[in-house]
CSV table of C-alpha atoms in Angstrom, one decimal:
chain,number,residue,atom,x,y,z
A,26,MET,CA,20.2,3.7,8.0
A,27,THR,CA,18.6,6.5,6.0
A,28,SER,CA,15.2,5.8,4.5
A,29,GLY,CA,12.2,7.7,3.2
A,30,ILE,CA,9.3,8.2,1.0
A,31,ARG,CA,9.5,10.1,-2.3
A,32,LYS,CA,7.3,10.7,-5.3
A,33,MET,CA,7.5,7.8,-7.9
A,34,THR,CA,9.2,8.7,-11.2
A,35,ARG,CA,9.2,7.1,-14.6
A,36,GLN,CA,12.6,5.7,-13.8
A,37,ASP,CA,11.0,3.6,-11.0
A,38,LEU,CA,8.4,2.0,-13.2
A,39,GLU,CA,10.2,-1.2,-14.2
A,40,GLN,CA,11.3,-2.0,-10.6
A,41,VAL,CA,7.8,-1.4,-9.2
A,42,LEU,CA,6.3,-3.5,-12.0
A,43,ALA,CA,8.7,-6.4,-11.2
A,44,TRP,CA,7.6,-6.4,-7.6
A,45,ARG,CA,3.9,-6.1,-8.5
A,46,ASN,CA,4.1,-9.0,-10.9
A,47,HIS,CA,6.1,-11.2,-8.5
A,48,PRO,CA,3.9,-14.2,-7.5
A,49,ASP,CA,4.4,-13.5,-3.8
A,50,VAL,CA,2.9,-10.0,-4.3
A,51,ARG,CA,0.4,-10.7,-7.1
A,52,ARG,CA,-1.5,-13.3,-5.1
A,53,PHE,CA,-2.6,-10.7,-2.6
A,54,MET,CA,-3.7,-8.1,-5.1
A,55,PHE,CA,-7.3,-7.4,-6.0
A,56,SER,CA,-6.3,-7.7,-9.7
A,57,ARG,CA,-4.1,-10.8,-9.9
A,58,HIS,CA,-3.2,-10.8,-13.6
A,59,GLU,CA,0.4,-10.2,-14.7
A,60,ILE,CA,0.6,-6.6,-15.8
A,61,SER,CA,2.4,-5.7,-19.0
A,62,LEU,CA,4.9,-2.8,-19.2
A,63,LYS,CA,2.5,-1.1,-21.7
A,64,GLU,CA,-0.4,-1.4,-19.2
A,65,HIS,CA,1.8,-0.3,-16.3
A,66,LEU,CA,3.0,2.8,-18.2
A,67,SER,CA,-0.6,3.7,-19.2
A,68,TRP,CA,-1.7,3.4,-15.6
A,69,PHE,CA,1.3,5.5,-14.4
A,70,GLU,CA,0.7,8.3,-17.0
A,71,SER,CA,-2.9,8.6,-15.9
A,72,ALA,CA,-2.5,8.1,-12.1
A,73,SER,CA,0.5,10.4,-11.8
A,74,GLN,CA,-1.5,13.3,-13.3
A,75,ALA,CA,-4.4,12.9,-10.9
A,76,ALA,CA,-4.5,15.6,-8.2
A,77,ASP,CA,-6.0,13.1,-5.7
A,78,ARG,CA,-3.3,10.4,-6.1
A,79,HIS,CA,0.1,10.1,-4.5
A,80,LEU,CA,2.3,7.5,-6.2
A,81,LEU,CA,5.3,7.0,-3.8
A,82,VAL,CA,8.3,4.8,-3.5
A,83,PHE,CA,10.1,3.9,-0.3
A,84,GLU,CA,13.9,3.9,-0.3
A,85,GLN,CA,16.5,2.5,2.2
A,86,GLU,CA,20.1,3.4,1.7
A,87,ASP,CA,19.4,4.6,-1.9
A,88,GLN,CA,17.7,1.3,-2.8
A,89,LEU,CA,14.1,1.1,-3.8
A,90,ARG,CA,12.3,-1.2,-1.4
A,91,GLY,CA,8.5,-0.5,-1.8
A,92,PHE,CA,5.6,1.2,-3.4
A,93,VAL,CA,2.7,3.1,-2.0
A,94,ASN,CA,-0.5,4.3,-3.8
A,95,LEU,CA,-2.4,6.9,-1.7
A,96,ALA,CA,-5.7,8.0,-3.1
A,97,VAL,CA,-7.1,11.1,-1.3
A,98,SER,CA,-10.8,12.1,-1.2
A,99,SER,CA,-12.4,15.3,0.0
A,100,GLY,CA,-12.1,15.9,3.7
A,101,GLY,CA,-8.6,14.5,4.0
A,102,ILE,CA,-9.6,10.9,3.9
A,103,GLY,CA,-7.3,8.6,1.9
A,104,GLU,CA,-7.1,5.0,1.0
A,105,TRP,CA,-3.7,3.3,0.7
A,106,GLY,CA,-2.3,0.3,-1.0
A,107,PHE,CA,1.3,-0.9,-0.9
A,108,TYR,CA,3.8,-3.6,-1.6
A,109,ILE,CA,7.4,-4.2,-0.9
A,110,ASP,CA,10.3,-5.8,-2.7
A,111,PRO,CA,9.8,-9.5,-2.0
A,112,LEU,CA,13.5,-9.8,-1.2
A,113,ALA,CA,13.6,-6.8,1.1
A,114,PRO,CA,15.1,-7.3,4.6
A,115,LYS,CA,12.8,-8.0,7.6
A,116,GLY,CA,11.3,-4.9,9.0
A,117,THR,CA,11.1,-3.1,5.6
A,118,GLY,CA,7.3,-3.1,5.6
A,119,LYS,CA,7.0,-1.6,9.1
A,120,GLU,CA,9.5,1.2,8.1
A,121,LEU,CA,7.5,1.8,4.8
A,122,GLY,CA,4.3,2.0,6.8
A,123,ASP,CA,5.8,4.4,9.4
A,124,ASN,CA,7.1,6.7,6.7
A,125,MET,CA,3.9,6.7,4.7
A,126,LEU,CA,1.9,7.6,7.8
A,127,ALA,CA,4.3,10.4,8.7
A,128,TYR,CA,3.9,11.7,5.1
A,129,ALA,CA,0.1,11.4,5.1
A,130,PHE,CA,-0.6,12.8,8.5
A,131,GLY,CA,2.5,15.1,8.8
A,132,GLU,CA,3.0,16.6,5.4
A,133,LEU,CA,-0.5,16.2,3.8
A,134,LYS,CA,-2.3,16.9,7.0
A,135,MET,CA,-4.8,14.1,6.3
A,136,HIS,CA,-7.6,13.2,8.7
A,137,LYS,CA,-7.9,9.4,8.1
A,138,ILE,CA,-6.1,6.6,6.2
A,139,ILE,CA,-8.1,3.5,5.1
A,140,GLY,CA,-6.8,0.1,4.1
A,141,GLN,CA,-8.6,-2.8,2.6
A,142,VAL,CA,-7.1,-6.3,2.8
A,143,LEU,CA,-8.3,-9.6,1.3
A,144,ALA,CA,-9.2,-11.9,4.2
A,145,TYR,CA,-6.6,-14.6,3.3
A,146,ASN,CA,-3.8,-12.0,3.6
A,147,ASN,CA,-3.2,-12.6,7.3
A,148,ARG,CA,0.2,-10.9,7.2
A,149,SER,CA,-1.2,-7.6,5.9
A,150,ARG,CA,-4.1,-7.8,8.4
A,151,LYS,CA,-1.7,-8.1,11.3
A,152,PHE,CA,0.5,-5.4,9.8
A,153,HIS,CA,-2.3,-2.8,9.8
A,154,LEU,CA,-3.0,-3.5,13.4
A,155,ARG,CA,0.7,-3.2,14.3
A,156,LEU,CA,0.7,0.2,12.6
A,157,GLY,CA,-2.1,1.3,14.8
A,158,PHE,CA,-5.1,0.9,12.5
A,159,GLN,CA,-8.4,-0.3,13.9
A,160,GLN,CA,-10.4,-3.0,12.2
A,161,GLU,CA,-13.6,-1.2,11.1
A,162,GLY,CA,-15.5,-3.9,9.4
A,163,ILE,CA,-15.7,-6.8,7.0
A,164,LEU,CA,-17.2,-6.6,3.6
A,165,ARG,CA,-18.5,-10.2,3.3
A,166,GLN,CA,-17.7,-12.0,0.0
A,167,ASN,CA,-17.1,-8.6,-1.6
A,168,HIS,CA,-14.3,-9.6,-4.0
A,169,PHE,CA,-14.5,-12.2,-6.8
A,170,ASP,CA,-11.1,-13.3,-8.0
A,171,GLY,CA,-12.4,-15.3,-11.0
A,172,GLU,CA,-12.8,-18.5,-9.0
A,173,ARG,CA,-14.3,-17.6,-5.7
A,174,PHE,CA,-15.5,-14.8,-3.5
A,175,HIS,CA,-13.4,-13.4,-0.6
A,176,ASP,CA,-14.1,-11.2,2.3
A,177,ILE,CA,-12.4,-7.8,2.6
A,178,TYR,CA,-11.2,-6.5,5.9
A,179,CYS,CA,-11.5,-2.8,6.4
A,180,TYR,CA,-9.0,-0.8,8.6
A,181,GLY,CA,-8.9,2.8,9.5
A,182,LEU,CA,-6.4,5.1,11.3
A,183,LEU,CA,-7.3,8.7,12.4
A,184,ALA,CA,-4.7,11.4,12.5
A,185,CYS,CA,-5.4,11.9,16.3
A,186,GLU,CA,-4.8,8.2,16.9
A,187,TRP,CA,-1.5,8.3,14.9
A,188,LEU,CA,-0.4,11.4,16.8
A,189,LYS,CA,-1.2,9.8,20.1
A,190,ASN,CA,0.8,6.7,19.1
A,191,GLN,CA,3.8,8.9,18.1
A,192,ARG,CA,3.8,10.6,21.5
A,193,GLY,CA,3.5,7.3,23.3
A,194,THR,CA,0.5,8.4,25.3
């Protein structure tokens, strides 16, 4: 099965928006409101022009399966966010993660990737650990969703750790 990461295009917008607005995805987002196409287009126009942003889609067998937002700061440190098609086959998330890490550390030569996960998103917390991330801390009651405060779990993966995992040593 062929799969890979590529730059997001305007043609991908409606599909990515549909995933983002799906209740199974939206409930784990820091901003949980349903996003309009106009708002999504405005975000895309701005974010796709930013030199420090990589808006990426993940494909399997020529089918869109996921989205990755990678924001890179000075020194090669980046923060990622992602979501997949809620109907994607089992294992799609792991493949998306592996491809994103290969892109970030292999092509972009980044030093570190950071992920932040809402405490109640147990699946994403375990996912980061499976990809090799280390839990680096908890930001206690750091996100207010309009009703209550939530902790944010912070994860990090260094390029040297990723490379070591790739070599199996």
